[in-house]
mmCIF file with all atom_site columns, C-alpha atoms in Angstrom:
data_model
loop_
_atom_site.group_PDB
_atom_site.id
_atom_site.type_symbol
_atom_site.label_atom_id
_atom_site.label_alt_id
_atom_site.label_comp_id
_atom_site.label_asym_id
_atom_site.label_entity_id
_atom_site.label_seq_id
_atom_site.pdbx_PDB_ins_code
_atom_site.Cartn_x
_atom_site.Cartn_y
_atom_site.Cartn_z
_atom_site.occupancy
_atom_site.B_iso_or_equiv
_atom_site.pdbx_formal_charge
_atom_site.auth_seq_id
_atom_site.auth_comp_id
_atom_site.auth_asym_id
_atom_site.auth_atom_id
_atom_site.pdbx_PDB_model_num
ATOM 1   C CA . UNK A 1 1   ? -2.087  2.501   -8.098  1.00 91.00 ? 112 UNK A CA 1
ATOM 2   C CA . UNK A 1 2   ? 1.349   3.481   -6.884  1.00 91.00 ? 113 UNK A CA 1
ATOM 3   C CA . UNK A 1 3   ? 3.935   0.768   -7.347  1.00 87.00 ? 114 UNK A CA 1
ATOM 4   C CA . UNK A 1 4   ? 7.317   0.560   -5.761  1.00 78.00 ? 115 UNK A CA 1
ATOM 5   C CA . UNK A 1 5   ? 9.952   1.061   -4.911  1.00 79.00 ? 116 UNK A CA 1
ATOM 6   C CA . UNK A 1 6   ? 11.122  -0.934  -7.921  1.00 76.00 ? 117 UNK A CA 1
ATOM 7   C CA . UNK A 1 7   ? 14.641  -2.264  -8.216  1.00 71.00 ? 118 UNK A CA 1
ATOM 8   C CA . UNK A 1 8   ? 16.740  -0.483  -10.864 1.00 73.00 ? 119 UNK A CA 1
ATOM 9   C CA . UNK A 1 9   ? 17.363  -3.774  -12.685 1.00 69.00 ? 120 UNK A CA 1
ATOM 10  C CA . UNK A 1 10  ? 13.729  -3.926  -13.830 1.00 74.00 ? 121 UNK A CA 1
ATOM 11  C CA . UNK A 1 11  ? 12.574  -2.395  -17.089 1.00 81.00 ? 122 UNK A CA 1
ATOM 12  C CA . UNK A 1 12  ? 9.793   -0.318  -15.568 1.00 84.00 ? 123 UNK A CA 1
ATOM 13  C CA . UNK A 1 13  ? 7.772   0.001   -18.792 1.00 86.00 ? 124 UNK A CA 1
ATOM 14  C CA . UNK A 1 14  ? 7.653   -3.785  -19.173 1.00 85.00 ? 125 UNK A CA 1
ATOM 15  C CA . UNK A 1 15  ? 6.880   -4.173  -15.469 1.00 84.00 ? 126 UNK A CA 1
ATOM 16  C CA . UNK A 1 16  ? 3.987   -1.700  -15.654 1.00 88.00 ? 127 UNK A CA 1
ATOM 17  C CA . UNK A 1 17  ? 2.553   -3.418  -18.707 1.00 86.00 ? 128 UNK A CA 1
ATOM 18  C CA . UNK A 1 18  ? 2.812   -6.869  -17.087 1.00 84.00 ? 129 UNK A CA 1
ATOM 19  C CA . UNK A 1 19  ? 1.143   -5.664  -13.873 1.00 88.00 ? 130 UNK A CA 1
ATOM 20  C CA . UNK A 1 20  ? -1.575  -3.798  -15.761 1.00 88.00 ? 131 UNK A CA 1
ATOM 21  C CA . UNK A 1 21  ? -2.475  -6.856  -17.822 1.00 87.00 ? 132 UNK A CA 1
ATOM 22  C CA . UNK A 1 22  ? -3.034  -8.894  -14.639 1.00 87.00 ? 133 UNK A CA 1
ATOM 23  C CA . UNK A 1 23  ? -5.577  -6.280  -13.497 1.00 87.00 ? 134 UNK A CA 1
ATOM 24  C CA . UNK A 1 24  ? -7.445  -6.190  -16.795 1.00 84.00 ? 135 UNK A CA 1
ATOM 25  C CA . UNK A 1 25  ? -5.727  -3.400  -18.674 1.00 85.00 ? 136 UNK A CA 1
ATOM 26  C CA . UNK A 1 26  ? -3.726  -0.201  -18.424 1.00 88.00 ? 137 UNK A CA 1
ATOM 27  C CA . UNK A 1 27  ? -5.375  3.170   -18.949 1.00 92.00 ? 138 UNK A CA 1
ATOM 28  C CA . UNK A 1 28  ? -2.290  5.310   -18.266 1.00 92.00 ? 139 UNK A CA 1
ATOM 29  C CA . UNK A 1 29  ? 1.166   4.846   -16.726 1.00 91.00 ? 140 UNK A CA 1
ATOM 30  C CA . UNK A 1 30  ? 3.876   7.142   -15.385 1.00 91.00 ? 141 UNK A CA 1
ATOM 31  C CA . UNK A 1 31  ? 7.402   6.469   -14.097 1.00 89.00 ? 142 UNK A CA 1
ATOM 32  C CA . UNK A 1 32  ? 8.787   8.733   -11.355 1.00 85.00 ? 143 UNK A CA 1
ATOM 33  C CA . UNK A 1 33  ? 12.263  7.627   -10.230 1.00 84.00 ? 144 UNK A CA 1
ATOM 34  C CA . UNK A 1 34  ? 12.043  4.244   -8.523  1.00 81.00 ? 145 UNK A CA 1
ATOM 35  C CA . UNK A 1 35  ? 8.257   4.516   -8.181  1.00 85.00 ? 146 UNK A CA 1
ATOM 36  C CA . UNK A 1 36  ? 5.562   4.088   -10.815 1.00 89.00 ? 147 UNK A CA 1
ATOM 37  C CA . UNK A 1 37  ? 1.934   5.113   -11.118 1.00 91.00 ? 148 UNK A CA 1
ATOM 38  C CA . UNK A 1 38  ? -0.532  3.048   -13.031 1.00 91.00 ? 149 UNK A CA 1
ATOM 39  C CA . UNK A 1 39  ? -4.161  3.790   -13.849 1.00 93.00 ? 150 UNK A CA 1
ATOM 40  C CA . UNK A 1 40  ? -5.838  0.447   -14.365 1.00 91.00 ? 151 UNK A CA 1
ATOM 41  C CA . UNK A 1 41  ? -9.203  -1.124  -15.031 1.00 89.00 ? 152 UNK A CA 1
ATOM 42  C CA . UNK A 1 42  ? -10.131 -2.513  -11.614 1.00 87.00 ? 153 UNK A CA 1
ATOM 43  C CA . UNK A 1 43  ? -12.675 -5.311  -11.263 1.00 88.00 ? 154 UNK A CA 1
ATOM 44  C CA . UNK A 1 44  ? -14.411 -4.407  -7.997  1.00 86.00 ? 155 UNK A CA 1
ATOM 45  C CA . UNK A 1 45  ? -15.891 -7.919  -7.781  1.00 89.00 ? 156 UNK A CA 1
ATOM 46  C CA . UNK A 1 46  ? -12.412 -9.266  -6.998  1.00 93.00 ? 157 UNK A CA 1
ATOM 47  C CA . UNK A 1 47  ? -10.347 -8.650  -3.833  1.00 95.00 ? 158 UNK A CA 1
ATOM 48  C CA . UNK A 1 48  ? -7.728  -5.891  -3.916  1.00 94.00 ? 159 UNK A CA 1
ATOM 49  C CA . UNK A 1 49  ? -4.195  -7.086  -4.527  1.00 93.00 ? 160 UNK A CA 1
ATOM 50  C CA . UNK A 1 50  ? -1.540  -6.123  -1.986  1.00 92.00 ? 161 UNK A CA 1
ATOM 51  C CA . UNK A 1 51  ? 1.414   -6.489  -4.363  1.00 89.00 ? 162 UNK A CA 1
ATOM 52  C CA . UNK A 1 52  ? 3.205   -8.899  -6.631  1.00 88.00 ? 163 UNK A CA 1
ATOM 53  C CA . UNK A 1 53  ? 6.321   -11.072 -6.553  1.00 88.00 ? 164 UNK A CA 1
ATOM 54  C CA . UNK A 1 54  ? 8.639   -10.425 -9.500  1.00 84.00 ? 165 UNK A CA 1
ATOM 55  C CA . UNK A 1 55  ? 11.499  -12.748 -10.469 1.00 82.00 ? 166 UNK A CA 1
ATOM 56  C CA . UNK A 1 56  ? 14.872  -11.023 -10.747 1.00 77.00 ? 167 UNK A CA 1
ATOM 57  C CA . UNK A 1 57  ? 17.592  -11.917 -13.239 1.00 76.00 ? 168 UNK A CA 1
ATOM 58  C CA . UNK A 1 58  ? 19.485  -14.006 -10.668 1.00 81.00 ? 169 UNK A CA 1
ATOM 59  C CA . UNK A 1 59  ? 16.457  -16.172 -9.824  1.00 82.00 ? 170 UNK A CA 1
ATOM 60  C CA . UNK A 1 60  ? 15.434  -14.386 -6.618  1.00 84.00 ? 171 UNK A CA 1
ATOM 61  C CA . UNK A 1 61  ? 11.930  -13.086 -6.072  1.00 87.00 ? 172 UNK A CA 1
ATOM 62  C CA . UNK A 1 62  ? 11.236  -9.481  -5.128  1.00 84.00 ? 173 UNK A CA 1
ATOM 63  C CA . UNK A 1 63  ? 8.000   -8.235  -3.501  1.00 86.00 ? 174 UNK A CA 1
ATOM 64  C CA . UNK A 1 64  ? 6.607   -5.053  -5.050  1.00 85.00 ? 175 UNK A CA 1
ATOM 65  C CA . UNK A 1 65  ? 3.781   -3.521  -2.955  1.00 87.00 ? 176 UNK A CA 1
ATOM 66  C CA . UNK A 1 66  ? 0.752   -1.714  -4.392  1.00 90.00 ? 177 UNK A CA 1
ATOM 67  C CA . UNK A 1 67  ? -0.836  1.434   -2.934  1.00 93.00 ? 178 UNK A CA 1
ATOM 68  C CA . UNK A 1 68  ? -4.241  2.437   -4.267  1.00 93.00 ? 179 UNK A CA 1
ATOM 69  C CA . UNK A 1 69  ? -5.031  6.111   -4.864  1.00 91.00 ? 180 UNK A CA 1
ATOM 70  C CA . UNK A 1 70  ? -8.586  7.376   -4.332  1.00 89.00 ? 181 UNK A CA 1
ATOM 71  C CA . UNK A 1 71  ? -9.528  4.048   -2.761  1.00 90.00 ? 182 UNK A CA 1
ATOM 72  C CA . UNK A 1 72  ? -13.128 4.117   -1.478  1.00 91.00 ? 183 UNK A CA 1
ATOM 73  C CA . UNK A 1 73  ? -14.457 2.032   1.410   1.00 92.00 ? 184 UNK A CA 1
ATOM 74  C CA . UNK A 1 74  ? -13.274 -1.563  1.258   1.00 93.00 ? 185 UNK A CA 1
ATOM 75  C CA . UNK A 1 75  ? -13.617 -4.656  3.428   1.00 94.00 ? 186 UNK A CA 1
ATOM 76  C CA . UNK A 1 76  ? -10.673 -5.610  5.657   1.00 94.00 ? 187 UNK A CA 1
ATOM 77  C CA . UNK A 1 77  ? -11.922 -9.214  5.519   1.00 95.00 ? 188 UNK A CA 1
ATOM 78  C CA . UNK A 1 78  ? -12.652 -10.085 1.888   1.00 95.00 ? 189 UNK A CA 1
ATOM 79  C CA . UNK A 1 79  ? -10.699 -7.196  0.308   1.00 95.00 ? 190 UNK A CA 1
ATOM 80  C CA . UNK A 1 80  ? -13.521 -6.082  -1.964  1.00 95.00 ? 191 UNK A CA 1
ATOM 81  C CA . UNK A 1 81  ? -14.445 -2.448  -2.641  1.00 94.00 ? 192 UNK A CA 1
ATOM 82  C CA . UNK A 1 82  ? -17.855 -1.022  -1.719  1.00 93.00 ? 193 UNK A CA 1
ATOM 83  C CA . UNK A 1 83  ? -18.492 -2.250  1.812   1.00 94.00 ? 194 UNK A CA 1
ATOM 84  C CA . UNK A 1 84  ? -16.813 -2.527  5.208   1.00 94.00 ? 195 UNK A CA 1
ATOM 85  C CA . UNK A 1 85  ? -16.241 -5.570  7.402   1.00 94.00 ? 196 UNK A CA 1
ATOM 86  C CA . UNK A 1 86  ? -19.581 -5.092  9.231   1.00 92.00 ? 197 UNK A CA 1
ATOM 87  C CA . UNK A 1 87  ? -21.554 -5.260  5.956   1.00 94.00 ? 198 UNK A CA 1
ATOM 88  C CA . UNK A 1 88  ? -19.577 -8.153  4.430   1.00 94.00 ? 199 UNK A CA 1
ATOM 89  C CA . UNK A 1 89  ? -21.780 -11.015 3.226   1.00 94.00 ? 200 UNK A CA 1
ATOM 90  C CA . UNK A 1 90  ? -18.819 -13.236 2.272   1.00 94.00 ? 201 UNK A CA 1
ATOM 91  C CA . UNK A 1 91  ? -17.826 -13.917 5.896   1.00 94.00 ? 202 UNK A CA 1
ATOM 92  C CA . UNK A 1 92  ? -19.577 -15.538 8.848   1.00 94.00 ? 203 UNK A CA 1
ATOM 93  C CA . UNK A 1 93  ? -19.831 -13.635 12.168  1.00 93.00 ? 204 UNK A CA 1
ATOM 94  C CA . UNK A 1 94  ? -17.157 -15.945 13.643  1.00 93.00 ? 205 UNK A CA 1
ATOM 95  C CA . UNK A 1 95  ? -14.800 -15.184 10.730  1.00 93.00 ? 206 UNK A CA 1
ATOM 96  C CA . UNK A 1 96  ? -15.436 -11.436 11.159  1.00 93.00 ? 207 UNK A CA 1
ATOM 97  C CA . UNK A 1 97  ? -14.510 -11.616 14.857  1.00 92.00 ? 208 UNK A CA 1
ATOM 98  C CA . UNK A 1 98  ? -11.292 -13.463 14.043  1.00 92.00 ? 209 UNK A CA 1
ATOM 99  C CA . UNK A 1 99  ? -10.428 -10.986 11.261  1.00 91.00 ? 210 UNK A CA 1
ATOM 100 C CA . UNK A 1 100 ? -10.865 -7.995  13.598  1.00 90.00 ? 211 UNK A CA 1
ATOM 101 C CA . UNK A 1 101 ? -7.821  -9.256  15.530  1.00 88.00 ? 212 UNK A CA 1
ATOM 102 C CA . UNK A 1 102 ? -5.610  -9.776  12.459  1.00 89.00 ? 213 UNK A CA 1
ATOM 103 C CA . UNK A 1 103 ? -7.154  -8.427  9.229   1.00 92.00 ? 214 UNK A CA 1
ATOM 104 C CA . UNK A 1 104 ? -5.750  -9.694  5.911   1.00 92.00 ? 215 UNK A CA 1
ATOM 105 C CA . UNK A 1 105 ? -6.391  -6.237  4.376   1.00 91.00 ? 216 UNK A CA 1
ATOM 106 C CA . UNK A 1 106 ? -5.718  -2.845  5.967   1.00 90.00 ? 217 UNK A CA 1
ATOM 107 C CA . UNK A 1 107 ? -5.452  0.894   5.390   1.00 89.00 ? 218 UNK A CA 1
ATOM 108 C CA . UNK A 1 108 ? -1.860  0.240   4.287   1.00 89.00 ? 219 UNK A CA 1
ATOM 109 C CA . UNK A 1 109 ? -3.335  -0.300  0.805   1.00 92.00 ? 220 UNK A CA 1
ATOM 110 C CA . UNK A 1 110 ? -4.295  3.384   0.607   1.00 91.00 ? 221 UNK A CA 1
ATOM 111 C CA . UNK A 1 111 ? -1.778  5.730   -0.983  1.00 88.00 ? 222 UNK A CA 1
ATOM 112 C CA . UNK A 1 112 ? -1.213  9.022   0.807   1.00 73.00 ? 223 UNK A CA 1
ATOM 113 C CA . UNK A 1 113 ? -2.442  11.986  -1.169  1.00 57.00 ? 224 UNK A CA 1
ATOM 114 C CA . UNK A 1 114 ? -0.187  14.999  -1.557  1.00 49.00 ? 225 UNK A CA 1
ATOM 115 C CA . UNK A 1 115 ? -1.372  18.008  0.429   1.00 41.00 ? 226 UNK A CA 1
ATOM 116 C CA . UNK A 1 116 ? -1.855  21.135  -1.649  1.00 46.00 ? 227 UNK A CA 1
ATOM 117 C CA . UNK A 1 117 ? -2.196  24.732  -0.554  1.00 42.00 ? 228 UNK A CA 1
ATOM 118 C CA . UNK A 1 118 ? -0.707  26.943  2.126   1.00 42.00 ? 229 UNK A CA 1
ATOM 119 C CA . UNK A 1 119 ? -3.144  25.945  4.902   1.00 41.00 ? 230 UNK A CA 1
ATOM 120 C CA . UNK A 1 120 ? -2.672  22.258  4.197   1.00 41.00 ? 231 UNK A CA 1
ATOM 121 C CA . UNK A 1 121 ? 1.091   22.669  4.364   1.00 43.00 ? 232 UNK A CA 1
ATOM 122 C CA . UNK A 1 122 ? 0.813   24.465  7.725   1.00 41.00 ? 233 UNK A CA 1
ATOM 123 C CA . UNK A 1 123 ? -1.409  21.695  9.063   1.00 43.00 ? 234 UNK A CA 1
ATOM 124 C CA . UNK A 1 124 ? 1.021   19.076  7.762   1.00 45.00 ? 235 UNK A CA 1
ATOM 125 C CA . UNK A 1 125 ? 3.967   20.822  9.454   1.00 44.00 ? 236 UNK A CA 1
ATOM 126 C CA . UNK A 1 126 ? 2.063   20.921  12.750  1.00 40.00 ? 237 UNK A CA 1
ATOM 127 C CA . UNK A 1 127 ? 1.105   17.250  12.555  1.00 42.00 ? 238 UNK A CA 1
ATOM 128 C CA . UNK A 1 128 ? 4.722   16.297  11.768  1.00 43.00 ? 239 UNK A CA 1
ATOM 129 C CA . UNK A 1 129 ? 5.856   18.253  14.818  1.00 42.00 ? 240 UNK A CA 1
ATOM 130 C CA . UNK A 1 130 ? 3.474   16.309  17.053  1.00 42.00 ? 241 UNK A CA 1
ATOM 131 C CA . UNK A 1 131 ? 4.056   12.844  15.565  1.00 43.00 ? 242 UNK A CA 1
ATOM 132 C CA . UNK A 1 132 ? 6.274   10.173  16.993  1.00 40.00 ? 243 UNK A CA 1
ATOM 133 C CA . UNK A 1 133 ? 8.991   9.355   14.480  1.00 43.00 ? 244 UNK A CA 1
ATOM 134 C CA . UNK A 1 134 ? 9.876   5.701   13.883  1.00 42.00 ? 245 UNK A CA 1
ATOM 135 C CA . UNK A 1 135 ? 12.550  4.241   11.682  1.00 41.00 ? 246 UNK A CA 1
ATOM 136 C CA . UNK A 1 136 ? 13.090  0.657   10.586  1.00 40.00 ? 247 UNK A CA 1
ATOM 137 C CA . UNK A 1 137 ? 16.484  -0.704  11.562  1.00 43.00 ? 248 UNK A CA 1
ATOM 138 C CA . UNK A 1 138 ? 16.887  -4.157  10.109  1.00 44.00 ? 249 UNK A CA 1
ATOM 139 C CA . UNK A 1 139 ? 15.286  -7.373  9.015   1.00 44.00 ? 250 UNK A CA 1
ATOM 140 C CA . UNK A 1 140 ? 12.873  -9.558  10.921  1.00 41.00 ? 251 UNK A CA 1
ATOM 141 C CA . UNK A 1 141 ? 14.805  -11.758 13.349  1.00 42.00 ? 252 UNK A CA 1
ATOM 142 C CA . UNK A 1 142 ? 14.154  -15.394 14.154  1.00 43.00 ? 253 UNK A CA 1
ATOM 143 C CA . UNK A 1 143 ? 11.497  -14.408 16.721  1.00 42.00 ? 254 UNK A CA 1
ATOM 144 C CA . UNK A 1 144 ? 9.613   -12.590 13.916  1.00 40.00 ? 255 UNK A CA 1
ATOM 145 C CA . UNK A 1 145 ? 10.062  -9.229  15.654  1.00 40.00 ? 256 UNK A CA 1
ATOM 146 C CA . UNK A 1 146 ? 10.770  -6.071  13.729  1.00 39.00 ? 257 UNK A CA 1
ATOM 147 C CA . UNK A 1 147 ? 13.185  -3.500  15.068  1.00 40.00 ? 258 UNK A CA 1
ATOM 148 C CA . UNK A 1 148 ? 11.685  -0.026  15.254  1.00 40.00 ? 259 UNK A CA 1
ATOM 149 C CA . UNK A 1 149 ? 13.222  2.921   17.010  1.00 41.00 ? 260 UNK A CA 1
ATOM 150 C CA . UNK A 1 150 ? 10.753  5.639   17.991  1.00 42.00 ? 261 UNK A CA 1
ATOM 151 C CA . UNK A 1 151 ? 11.302  9.085   19.397  1.00 43.00 ? 262 UNK A CA 1
ATOM 152 C CA . UNK A 1 152 ? 9.084   12.108  19.933  1.00 40.00 ? 263 UNK A CA 1
ATOM 153 C CA . UNK A 1 153 ? 9.962   15.021  17.666  1.00 41.00 ? 264 UNK A CA 1
ATOM 154 C CA . UNK A 1 154 ? 10.819  18.180  19.544  1.00 41.00 ? 265 UNK A CA 1
ATOM 155 C CA . UNK A 1 155 ? 11.552  20.628  16.748  1.00 44.00 ? 266 UNK A CA 1
ATOM 156 C CA . UNK A 1 156 ? 9.711   23.928  16.705  1.00 42.00 ? 267 UNK A CA 1
ATOM 157 C CA . UNK A 1 157 ? 7.860   25.658  13.928  1.00 40.00 ? 268 UNK A CA 1
#
């Protein structure tokens, strides 16, 4: 899993160990700036975890999101690996219909893989040229709306 960004006040080695233990064990860990990578033993019988709250030194809690690398098919309803929402036996048809509107799990749990090779880089440059660019500009207000500013990229290759 990819973890972060982590606040600089955290001892990342201790943080990685603590997170790994909650999953069932650490196989390998790596720290890259404010982000961390952790290879863990994952129990596929349990739902995927979206992140963890960590207490800071001043008593506040900080949310640290998880992104799973090489994540296979998983259910947007129950969060378990190995099946999709249509095949889920944990949920009733009524629950599945409700979840389709607002799923508790999403593709946001998947980590983006780095593209490698000249052709992949060309394809990536083309897709970036055609994408709408959005940037987050503040916290959620009292109406629970986020502020995103989007614009179509017009740069040329």
